[in-house]
Amino acid sequence: MCFIVVGCKYIARVYPRQFRLTAHPIAVGLVLAGIAFFTTVEMFYVVPMIFDPDGLMYKLTWLLAIFIVYNILGNMLACHRTSSSVANLPKDRQIPAPEEEHLWHHCDYCQMLVPPRSWHCKLCNCCILRRDHHCVFTATCIGHNNYRYFFWFTVYLIIGTGLAMASHMLLFVINEDMRRMYLLFHFLNLNGQFFQSGFDHLSIVLNLIFVLNVYAFIFPLMMLAYQLPTLYLNTTFYTRRDGRYDLGIRENFKSLMGKRGLWTFFSPTIKSPLLQDGTKWEQKLSTVCNCYMSKNVI
Ligand SMILES: [Zn+2]
Ligand SMILES: [Zn+2]
């Protein structure tokens, strides 16, 4: 796995255009195909074996599935369409005010001064405000303006794949006939005879789906594990030890999610204006003093 990541990073660095044109459609296609596949399997095959298809629980499960898929796709689309590029700032904000000039730094690629916490992305070929990382699954850079959408996209992927796994477990627990079809049943040796009964084509398909489901759950979970310190300390993926902008969990959360904070969980369409345009970053008082003393401000 590490071998693939290193290879991808090398290709992205040496052949950014080719990487973008290849990796983006594959990664986005994988996400869309995965959503369509798991939603179909769960809602038309697995859940009807747990709840009565004419009953209230089945209808409520459909509502929940629609809500989750809406939030995955909605946040994914909003993330892709919301640019965090420095070039998207109003013209008068692309040039530092005299009192801010010492905080800005020069980008050798863009040949201009860019705001603090902005970094150049070779794949996007521009500087990104509070750049976190380039995400192939949303085919864009994650930065100041679209971080909120990326975060909830990841969270809803975890919720969706987590509930799909939970439905398999529920089927395992409540349906004795189906239980024999899961490898887990035989690994636990619940029937006393290892691999002796209950295996057919349906069983193989069911187990493959379950294994795919586990992978589909673990991947966004790892993505979120990387994002939690970012959110907690107001850092970025590549500057995880930089605690200068940590203003406390509430302020950090608002800084990334906007004025509505946690309400943004419910829909990507909820308006949540960001506290500033991505050019001015408040620092902890102690680090401000250190930075001025060493003249090493970002
Ligand atoms: Zn640049
Ligand atoms: Zn990028």
mmCIF file with all atom_site columns, C-alpha atoms and ligand atoms in Angstrom, residues 107 109-110 120 126-127, ligand 1:
data_model
loop_
_atom_site.group_PDB
_atom_site.id
_atom_site.type_symbol
_atom_site.label_atom_id
_atom_site.label_alt_id
_atom_site.label_comp_id
_atom_site.label_asym_id
_atom_site.label_entity_id
_atom_site.label_seq_id
_atom_site.pdbx_PDB_ins_code
_atom_site.Cartn_x
_atom_site.Cartn_y
_atom_site.Cartn_z
_atom_site.occupancy
_atom_site.B_iso_or_equiv
_atom_site.pdbx_formal_charge
_atom_site.auth_seq_id
_atom_site.auth_comp_id
_atom_site.auth_asym_id
_atom_site.auth_atom_id
_atom_site.pdbx_PDB_model_num
ATOM   1 C  CA . CYS A 1 107 ? 5.691  31.969 -4.340 1.00 0.00 ? 107 CYS A CA 1
ATOM   2 C  CA . TYR A 1 109 ? 5.844  29.395 -9.172 1.00 0.00 ? 109 TYR A CA 1
ATOM   3 C  CA . CYS A 1 110 ? 3.168  32.120 -9.175 1.00 0.00 ? 110 CYS A CA 1
ATOM   4 C  CA . HIS A 1 120 ? 1.507  26.248 -4.017 1.00 0.00 ? 120 HIS A CA 1
ATOM   5 C  CA . CYS A 1 126 ? -1.820 27.804 -8.160 1.00 0.00 ? 126 CYS A CA 1
ATOM   6 C  CA . CYS A 1 127 ? -1.478 28.848 -4.540 1.00 0.00 ? 127 CYS A CA 1
HETATM 7 ZN ZN . ZN  B 2 .   ? 1.953  29.598 -6.129 1.00 0.00 ? 1   ZN  B ZN 1
#
